[in-house]
Structures are given as structure tokens and as C-alpha cells.
Coordinates of C-alpha atoms in Angstrom, one line a residue:
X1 CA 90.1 108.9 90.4
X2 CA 91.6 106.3 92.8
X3 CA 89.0 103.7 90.6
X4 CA 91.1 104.2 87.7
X5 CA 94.8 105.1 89.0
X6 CA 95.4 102.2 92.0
X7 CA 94.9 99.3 89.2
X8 CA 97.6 101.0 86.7
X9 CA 99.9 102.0 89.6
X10 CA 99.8 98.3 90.1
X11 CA 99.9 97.2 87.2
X12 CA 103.2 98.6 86.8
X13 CA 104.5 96.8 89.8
X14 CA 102.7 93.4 89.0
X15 CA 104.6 93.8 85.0
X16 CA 108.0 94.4 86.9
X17 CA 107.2 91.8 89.3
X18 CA 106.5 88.8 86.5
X19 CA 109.7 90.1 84.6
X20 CA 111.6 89.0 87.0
X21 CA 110.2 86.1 87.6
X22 CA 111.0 84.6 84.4
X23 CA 107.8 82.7 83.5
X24 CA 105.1 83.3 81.5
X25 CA 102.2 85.4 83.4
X26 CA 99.8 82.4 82.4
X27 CA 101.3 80.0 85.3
X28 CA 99.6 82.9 87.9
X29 CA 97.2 80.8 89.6
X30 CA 96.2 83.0 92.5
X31 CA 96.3 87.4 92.5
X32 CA 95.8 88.9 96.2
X33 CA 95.4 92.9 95.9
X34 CA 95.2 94.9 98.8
X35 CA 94.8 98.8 98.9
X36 CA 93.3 101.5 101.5
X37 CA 92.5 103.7 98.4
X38 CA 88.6 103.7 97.8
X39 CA 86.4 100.5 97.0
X40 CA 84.4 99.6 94.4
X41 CA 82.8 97.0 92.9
X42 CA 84.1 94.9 91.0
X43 CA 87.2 95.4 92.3
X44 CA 90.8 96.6 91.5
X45 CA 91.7 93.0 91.8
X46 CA 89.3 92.5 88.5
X47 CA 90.8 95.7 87.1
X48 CA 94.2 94.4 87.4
X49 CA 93.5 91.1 85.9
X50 CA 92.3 92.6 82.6
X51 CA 95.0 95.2 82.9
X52 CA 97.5 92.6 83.0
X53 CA 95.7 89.6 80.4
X54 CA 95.9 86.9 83.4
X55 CA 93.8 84.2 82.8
X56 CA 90.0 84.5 83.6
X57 CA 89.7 81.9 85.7
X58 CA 92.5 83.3 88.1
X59 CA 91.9 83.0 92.1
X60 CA 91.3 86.5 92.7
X61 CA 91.5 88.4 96.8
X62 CA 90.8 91.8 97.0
X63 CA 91.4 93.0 100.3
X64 CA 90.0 96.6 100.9
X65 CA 90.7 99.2 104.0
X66 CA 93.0 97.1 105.8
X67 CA 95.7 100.2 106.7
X68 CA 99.6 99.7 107.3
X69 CA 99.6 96.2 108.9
X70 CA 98.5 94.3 105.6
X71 CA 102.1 94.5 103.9
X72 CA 102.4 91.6 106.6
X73 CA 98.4 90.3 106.1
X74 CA 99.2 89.4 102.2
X75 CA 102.4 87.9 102.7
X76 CA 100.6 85.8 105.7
X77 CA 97.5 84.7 103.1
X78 CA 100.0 84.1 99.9
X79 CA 102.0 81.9 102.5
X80 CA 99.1 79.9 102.9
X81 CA 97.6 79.5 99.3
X82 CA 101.2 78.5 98.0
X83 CA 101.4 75.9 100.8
X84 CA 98.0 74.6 99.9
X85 CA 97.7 74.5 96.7
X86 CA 100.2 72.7 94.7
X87 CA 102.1 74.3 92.4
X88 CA 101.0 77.5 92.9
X89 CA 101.7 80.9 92.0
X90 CA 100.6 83.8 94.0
X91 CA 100.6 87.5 92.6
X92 CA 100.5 89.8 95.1
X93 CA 99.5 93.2 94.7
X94 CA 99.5 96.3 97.3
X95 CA 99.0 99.8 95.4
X96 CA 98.3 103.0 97.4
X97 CA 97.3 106.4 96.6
X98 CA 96.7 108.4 99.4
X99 CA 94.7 111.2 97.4
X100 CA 91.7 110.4 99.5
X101 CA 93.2 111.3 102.6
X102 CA 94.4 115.3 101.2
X103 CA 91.9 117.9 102.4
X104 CA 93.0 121.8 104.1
X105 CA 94.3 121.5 107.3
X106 CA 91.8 121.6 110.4
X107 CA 92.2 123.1 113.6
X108 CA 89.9 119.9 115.3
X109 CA 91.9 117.2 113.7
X110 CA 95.7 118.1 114.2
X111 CA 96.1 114.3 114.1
X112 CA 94.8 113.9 110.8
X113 CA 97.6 116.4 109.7
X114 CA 100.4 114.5 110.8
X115 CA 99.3 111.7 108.7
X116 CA 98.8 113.6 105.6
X117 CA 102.4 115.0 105.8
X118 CA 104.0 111.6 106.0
X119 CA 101.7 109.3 103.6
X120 CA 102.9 108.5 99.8
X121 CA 102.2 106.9 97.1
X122 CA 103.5 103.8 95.9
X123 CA 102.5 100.1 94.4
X124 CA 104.4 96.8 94.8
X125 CA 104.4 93.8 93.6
X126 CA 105.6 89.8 94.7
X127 CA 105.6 86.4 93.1
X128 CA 105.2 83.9 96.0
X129 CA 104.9 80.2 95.3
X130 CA 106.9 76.8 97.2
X131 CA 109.0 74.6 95.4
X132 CA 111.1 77.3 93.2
X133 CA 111.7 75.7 89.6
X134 CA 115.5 75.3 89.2
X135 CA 117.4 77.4 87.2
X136 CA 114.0 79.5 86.3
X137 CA 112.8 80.7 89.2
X138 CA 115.2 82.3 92.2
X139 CA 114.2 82.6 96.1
X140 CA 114.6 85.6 97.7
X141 CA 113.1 85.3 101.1
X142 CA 111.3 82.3 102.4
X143 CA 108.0 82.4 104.9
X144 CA 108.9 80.4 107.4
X145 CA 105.6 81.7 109.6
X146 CA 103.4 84.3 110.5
X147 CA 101.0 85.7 112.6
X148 CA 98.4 88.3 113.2
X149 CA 97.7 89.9 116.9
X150 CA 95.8 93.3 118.4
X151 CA 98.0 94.6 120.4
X152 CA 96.2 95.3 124.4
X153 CA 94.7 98.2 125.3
X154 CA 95.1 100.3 122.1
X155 CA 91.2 100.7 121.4
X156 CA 91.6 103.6 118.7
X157 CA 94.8 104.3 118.6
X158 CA 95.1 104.5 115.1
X159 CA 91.5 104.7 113.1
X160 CA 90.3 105.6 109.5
X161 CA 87.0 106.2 108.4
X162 CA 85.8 106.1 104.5
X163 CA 83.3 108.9 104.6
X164 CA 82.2 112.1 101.7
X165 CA 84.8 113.9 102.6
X166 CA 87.5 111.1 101.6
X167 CA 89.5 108.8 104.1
X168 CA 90.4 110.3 107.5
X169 CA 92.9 109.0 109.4
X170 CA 93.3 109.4 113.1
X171 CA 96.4 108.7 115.6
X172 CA 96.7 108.9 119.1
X173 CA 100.1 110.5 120.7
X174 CA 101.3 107.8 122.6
X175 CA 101.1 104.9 119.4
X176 CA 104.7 104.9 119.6
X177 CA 104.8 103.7 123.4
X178 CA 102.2 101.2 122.9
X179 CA 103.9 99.8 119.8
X180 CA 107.5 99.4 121.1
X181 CA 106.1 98.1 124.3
X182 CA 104.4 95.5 123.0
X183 CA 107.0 94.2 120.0
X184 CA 109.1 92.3 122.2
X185 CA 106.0 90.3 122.8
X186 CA 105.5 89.4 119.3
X187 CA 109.0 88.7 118.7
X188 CA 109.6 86.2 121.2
X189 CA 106.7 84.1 120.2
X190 CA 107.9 84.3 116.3
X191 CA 111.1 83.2 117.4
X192 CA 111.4 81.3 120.6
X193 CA 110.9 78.2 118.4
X194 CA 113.9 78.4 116.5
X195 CA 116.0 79.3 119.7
X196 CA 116.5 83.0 118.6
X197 CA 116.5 86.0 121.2
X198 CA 119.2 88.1 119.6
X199 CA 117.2 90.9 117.6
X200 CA 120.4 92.6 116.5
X201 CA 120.9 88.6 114.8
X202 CA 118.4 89.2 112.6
X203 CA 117.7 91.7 109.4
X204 CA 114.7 94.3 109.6
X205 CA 111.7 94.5 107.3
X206 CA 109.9 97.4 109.6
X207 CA 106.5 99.1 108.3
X208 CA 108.0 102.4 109.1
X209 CA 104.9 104.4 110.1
X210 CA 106.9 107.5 111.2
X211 CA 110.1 108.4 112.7
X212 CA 108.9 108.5 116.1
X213 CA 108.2 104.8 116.0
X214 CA 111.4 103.9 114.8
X215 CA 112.9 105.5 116.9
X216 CA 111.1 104.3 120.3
X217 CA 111.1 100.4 118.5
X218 CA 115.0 100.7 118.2
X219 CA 115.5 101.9 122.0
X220 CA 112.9 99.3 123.4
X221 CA 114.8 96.4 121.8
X222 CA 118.5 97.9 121.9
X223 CA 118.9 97.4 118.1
X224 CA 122.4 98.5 116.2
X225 CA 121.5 102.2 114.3
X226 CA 122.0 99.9 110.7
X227 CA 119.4 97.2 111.7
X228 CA 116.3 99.7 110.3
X229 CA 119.0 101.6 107.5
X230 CA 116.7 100.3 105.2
X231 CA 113.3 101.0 106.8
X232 CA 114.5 104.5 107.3
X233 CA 115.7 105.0 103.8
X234 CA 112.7 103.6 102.4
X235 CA 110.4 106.1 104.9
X236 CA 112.8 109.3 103.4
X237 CA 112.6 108.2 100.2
X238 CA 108.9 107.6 100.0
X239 CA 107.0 108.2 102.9
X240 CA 104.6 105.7 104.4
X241 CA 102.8 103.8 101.8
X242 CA 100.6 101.9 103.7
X243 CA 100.5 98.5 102.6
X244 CA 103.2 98.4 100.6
X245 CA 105.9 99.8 102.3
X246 CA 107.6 96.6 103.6
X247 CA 107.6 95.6 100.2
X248 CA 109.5 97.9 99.4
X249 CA 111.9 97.7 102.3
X250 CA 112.6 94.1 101.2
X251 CA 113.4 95.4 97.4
X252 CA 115.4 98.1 99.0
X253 CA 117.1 95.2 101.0
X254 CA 118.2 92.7 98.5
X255 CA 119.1 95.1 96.0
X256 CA 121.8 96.9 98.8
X257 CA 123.0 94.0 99.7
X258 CA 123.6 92.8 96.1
X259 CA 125.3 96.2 95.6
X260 CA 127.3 95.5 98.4
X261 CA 128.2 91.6 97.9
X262 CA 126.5 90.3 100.7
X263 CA 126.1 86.6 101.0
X264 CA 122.2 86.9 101.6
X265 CA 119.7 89.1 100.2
X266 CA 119.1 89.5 103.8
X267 CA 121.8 91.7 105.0
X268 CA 124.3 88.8 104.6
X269 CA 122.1 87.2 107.7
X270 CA 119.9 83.6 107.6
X271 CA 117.5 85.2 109.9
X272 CA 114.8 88.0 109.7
X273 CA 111.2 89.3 110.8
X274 CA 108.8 91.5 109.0
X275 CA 106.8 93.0 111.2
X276 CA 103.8 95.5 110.3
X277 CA 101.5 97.2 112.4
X278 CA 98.4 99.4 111.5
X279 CA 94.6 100.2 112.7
X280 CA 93.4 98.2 115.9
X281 CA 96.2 98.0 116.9
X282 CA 96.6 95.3 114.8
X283 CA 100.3 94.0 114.2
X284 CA 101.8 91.4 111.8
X285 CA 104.6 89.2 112.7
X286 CA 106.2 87.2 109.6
X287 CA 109.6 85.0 110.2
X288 CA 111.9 85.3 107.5
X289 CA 114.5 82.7 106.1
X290 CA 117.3 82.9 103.3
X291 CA 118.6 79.3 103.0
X292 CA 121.4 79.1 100.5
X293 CA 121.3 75.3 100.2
X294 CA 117.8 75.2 98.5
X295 CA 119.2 78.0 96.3
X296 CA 120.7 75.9 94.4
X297 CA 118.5 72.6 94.2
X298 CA 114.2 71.9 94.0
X299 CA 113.5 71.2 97.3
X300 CA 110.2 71.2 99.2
X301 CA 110.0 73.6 102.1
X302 CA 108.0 77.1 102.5
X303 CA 106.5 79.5 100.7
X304 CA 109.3 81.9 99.1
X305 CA 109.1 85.4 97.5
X306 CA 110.6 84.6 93.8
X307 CA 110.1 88.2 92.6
X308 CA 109.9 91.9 93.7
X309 CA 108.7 95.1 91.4
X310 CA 107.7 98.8 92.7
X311 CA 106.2 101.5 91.0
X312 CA 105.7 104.9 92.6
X313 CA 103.2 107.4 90.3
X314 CA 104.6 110.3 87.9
X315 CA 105.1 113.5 89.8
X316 CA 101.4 115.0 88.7
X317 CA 98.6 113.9 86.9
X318 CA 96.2 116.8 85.5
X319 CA 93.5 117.4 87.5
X320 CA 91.7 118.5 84.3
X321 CA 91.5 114.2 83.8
X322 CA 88.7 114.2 86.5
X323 CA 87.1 117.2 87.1
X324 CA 84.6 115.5 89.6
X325 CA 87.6 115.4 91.9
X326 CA 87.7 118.8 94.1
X327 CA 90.8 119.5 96.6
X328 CA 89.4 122.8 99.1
X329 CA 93.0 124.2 98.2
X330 CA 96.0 124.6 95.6
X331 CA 99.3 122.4 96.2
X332 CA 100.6 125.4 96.8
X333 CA 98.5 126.5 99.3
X334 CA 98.2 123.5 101.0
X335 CA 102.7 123.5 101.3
X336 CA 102.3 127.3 102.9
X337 CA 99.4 126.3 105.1
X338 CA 100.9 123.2 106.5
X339 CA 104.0 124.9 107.2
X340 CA 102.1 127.5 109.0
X341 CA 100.0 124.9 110.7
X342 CA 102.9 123.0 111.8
X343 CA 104.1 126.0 113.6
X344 CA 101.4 126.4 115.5
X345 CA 101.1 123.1 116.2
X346 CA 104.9 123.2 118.4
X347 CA 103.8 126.5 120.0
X348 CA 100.6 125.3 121.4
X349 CA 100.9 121.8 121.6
X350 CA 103.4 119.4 123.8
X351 CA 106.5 118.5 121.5
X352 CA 105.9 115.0 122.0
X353 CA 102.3 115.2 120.5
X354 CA 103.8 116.2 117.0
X355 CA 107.4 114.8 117.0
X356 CA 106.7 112.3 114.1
X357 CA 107.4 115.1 111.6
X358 CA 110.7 116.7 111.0
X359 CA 111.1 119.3 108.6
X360 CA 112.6 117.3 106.3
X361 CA 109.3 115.2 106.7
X362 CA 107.4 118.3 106.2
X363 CA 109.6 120.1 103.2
X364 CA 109.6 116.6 101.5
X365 CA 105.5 115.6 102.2
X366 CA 104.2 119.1 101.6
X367 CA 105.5 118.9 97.7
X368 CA 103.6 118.0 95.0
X369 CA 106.5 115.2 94.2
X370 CA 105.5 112.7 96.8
X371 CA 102.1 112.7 98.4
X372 CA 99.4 114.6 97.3
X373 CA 101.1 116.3 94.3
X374 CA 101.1 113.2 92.3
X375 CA 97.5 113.8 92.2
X376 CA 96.8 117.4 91.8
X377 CA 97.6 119.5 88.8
X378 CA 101.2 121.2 89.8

């Protein structure tokens, strides 16, 4: 199912994506396409190009089961092949469908249930390239750097595993700690170049990963309530989406502060970090730039997202399309048995353990509008 659905989720991005962009989809030298949704051979990356008609000869990356840090991983790689390669144009693709991970809810595996009821589903899509064309093609945010690091000490903190039964995700209680103990780390390198120390200076591109995150991230580094507004909205309106989420936290982000008539797409701010984290613990760091000045003439300097699309799937698909594909229970089971499970999840277990979800986490993810509904017969 996820063969045939993660390419055309894309494939809607990718079409909004080169839209905006303004040029013809033939000047696409280079398509990276990352999901955590199956694998296969050859690869949604191959799907996608004949979805779309790019050119055969096209520079294709397909980067499979990589988890929630590679929002940060694709911008890193299209950074580098647009800095390289002279006059290129880098598609980026993330797509996400977290059917794989649905199955009834387990007694032995109450972590696996926390991440089922705040996955989604969503695709996005980027242009990335250097040297925007004047007057064609419009910077949105620049790359200034990035950088990968595993974080110490958190040896299967979060873990998936493809297996029969689908994906299974795995998360230790204390991910939170070791995440917003650790950021300040990252931070400081990405920055202490460029003489910043302020994070309250900067805007927020913040792979969301759950509520208790956020929350521990934004006490550790003393950051104003609006600083993730958009991270948060972004995690209510979709859930986590894995890859692709900080894409769409930077869509979300220049489109508000459009609406608002902001002088950046940023917040109004120069400055701004995207910062993912995922399986390993493995975290990206990107530095973000808005320069106004090279706005408005062709001038070298970094890599620059030129284009944003997002796609998220239609509320359900009929199961009777693949009738290989078995879930244990109904969409409606599955809402009265979480809810149930839940339960006895806060009367047995320590608060902290399961204070990711809220109910309005749990009303939201249990319906077949956002997660697993999109992929079950409703």
C-alpha cells in the first residue's frame, strides 16, 4: 500500500513545490526523497520521477528509515549538492504515511502506543539551489550550515524496527530530559561563530516530536511561549510526520508572517536554527539566514530554499484498493480501545511515563481524519 501511496502523496507536494518556483520542472538537476514508510526497490525516488516526468537522467537519493531527524538530514545533503554543483536545482522530497506503524494496542509495548497516537501523515516538498535567478526565482531561507551529532548516552532511546508485523517504534520515558539537556550543546556550536547566544534572537523551526519535548526544550533554554507558536501549531494540526514536519513548520512560518507583514519570512528575524532530532539519538542542527539584500539582486552565497509545497492525504482511502493489507481491528475499535488503554495507562503507570499525550492528542490521533484513518476504510 505504502509502495503506491508515499510516491503520489509526494507527488502532490513536489507539483506544489515546482509551482512556486516558477521554472520549468526540466531545470531539476538533482531529487533527494526521504521516507520511513516501507522500502522497495526501485525506489519511491524512481516512482516519483516518472510520476512527475523529470528528466531520466535526474541525480536521484532515496533515503529510506531514517525517522524524525532527516527533515534536517535532506536540507543538510541538498545544501551540499547545490554548493557543489553549479547551477543546480535540488528537489527535495519527504512523504510519510505512518500506516505501517497502526496495529491493536499491546499490553508489552505501551511505548509503541504513544507513538501511534501522535504520528500523521503528510508529504512536503522544497526547491533548494544557490545563486536565485532574479526576478524568477525568490529566497525564502538560506543554509548557512549544518550538522549531524548522536547525542551521549541515549543508546535506544528512541528505536524502530521494519519487521512482518509493520514498523514498530519504541521510546524511552526520559527522551525529553536527554534531548533538552543536550540542545544547548548543539546550539552553541551552530552559532558561537556568528557571535549569537540569544536563543529568544532567533526564529524556531522545531521537529516537534511531542508535547513533552517542547515543553522541557522551551524551559531548558528559557525561550518566549511564541518562539515554537509555529512548531506547536504545526504538531496540533497534524501530528508528527516524521521527516517532514519541519518542512512544514517553515511553510507554516513564512506564510504567518506574510499574513502578518513581517519583514522576514522568518518571524520578521535575520536569524534562525532548524533543529531535528530522531532515532540514535541522532539530532540535526541547520543555521538559518533571511538576508534581504540578496533578495533583491544575483549574488553568490548559500544554498537557499526557493520553494515550499505540502500535501497531507484525503481523509480515507478504501481499504477494498488493497485487500492484502489487514489491520487486527476497525477504526473504530481501535478510537474505543486506545481511549480505554490510555486510561489504564495513567492508573498503573507514573504520569511522567505517558505525559506526551493530551486528550486532545488522543481525541485528535485516534480519528480516522489524521493518522491511521487516512488509510483504513472509515
Amino acid at each position: 500500500m505504502v509502495v503506491v501511496e508515499v510516491p503520489k502523496l509526494g507527488k502532490e507536494a513536489a507539483t506544489k513545490a515546482i509551482k512556486e518556483w516558477g521554472q520549468p520542472k526540466s531545470k531539476i538537476t538533482h531529487l533527494i526523497f526521504c521516507t520511513t514508510s516501507g522500502v522497495d526497490m526501485p525506489g519511491a525516488d524512481y516512482q516519483l520521477t516518472k510520476l512527475l516526468g523529470l528528466r531520466p537522467y535526474v541525480k536521484r537519493f532515496m533515503m529510506y528509515q531514517q525517522g524524525c531527524f532527516a527533515g534536517g538530514t535532506v536540507l543538510r545533503l541538498a545544501k551540499d549538492l547545490a554548493e557543489n554543483n553549479k547551477g543546480a536545482r535540488v528537489l527535495v522530497v519527504c512523504s510519510e504515511i505512518t500506516a505501517v506503524t497502526f496495529r491493536g494496542p499491546s499490553d508489552t509495548h505501551l511505548d509503541s502506543l504513544v507513538g501511534q497516537a501522535l504520528f500523521g501523515d503528510g508529504a512536503a516538498a522544497l526547491i533548494v539551489g544557490s545563486d536565485p535567478v532574479l526576478g524568477i526565482e525568490k529566497p525564502l531561507f538560506e543554509l548557512v550550515s549544518a550538522a549531524q551529532t548522536i547525542l551521549p548516552d541515549s543508546d535506544g532511546a528512541i528505536d524502530g524496527h521494519l519487521r512482518e508485523v509493520g514498523l514498530t517504534f519504541h521510546l524511552l520515558k526520559d527522551v525529553p530530559g536527554l534531548i533538552s539537556k543536550n540542545i544547548e550543546k548543539s546550539l552553541t556550536e551552530a552559532f558561537k561563530p556568528l557571535g549569537i547566544s540569544d536563543w529568544n534572537s532567533l526564529f524556531w523551526i522545531a521537529h516537534p516530536g511531542g508535547p513533552a519535548i517542547l515543553d522541557q526544550v522551551e524551559a531548558k533554554l528559557e525561550l518566549k511561549p511564541e518562539k515554537l507558536r509555529a512548531t506547536r501549531q504545526v504538531l496540533s494540526d497534524y501530528g508528527n510526520m516524521s521527516s517532514a514536519c519541519v518542512l512544514f513548520i517553515l511553510d507554516e512560518m513564512r506564510k504567518k508572517s506574510a499574513e502578518y507583514g513581517l519583514q522576514s519570512t522568518g518571524e520578521g528575524l535575520e536569524w534562525g536554527v532548524l533543529f531535528g532530532f530522531g532515532p540514535g539519538l541522532t539530532v540535526e542542527t541547520v543555521v538559518l539566514h533571511i538576508d534581504e539584500i540578496r533578495k533583491a539582486q544575483r549574488a553568490e552565497g548559500p544554498a537557499t530554499i526557493m520553494a515550499i509545497g505540502t500535501a497531507t492525504p484525503p481523509n480515507c482511502v478504501d481499504q477494498s484498493e488493497y485487500p492484502d493489507y489487514y489491520f487486527r481491528i476497525t477504526n473504530s475499535e481501535h478510537k474505543v480501545e486506545l481511549k480505554e488503554k490510555f486510561k489504564r495507562m495513567r492508573e498503573i503507570h507514573d504520569q511522567e511515563e505517558v505525559h506526551a499525550l493530551d486528550r486532545g492528542d488522543l481525541e485528535r490521533k485516534s480519528s480516522c481524519v489524521r493518522i491511521h484513518g487516512a488509510l483504513v476504510g472509515c
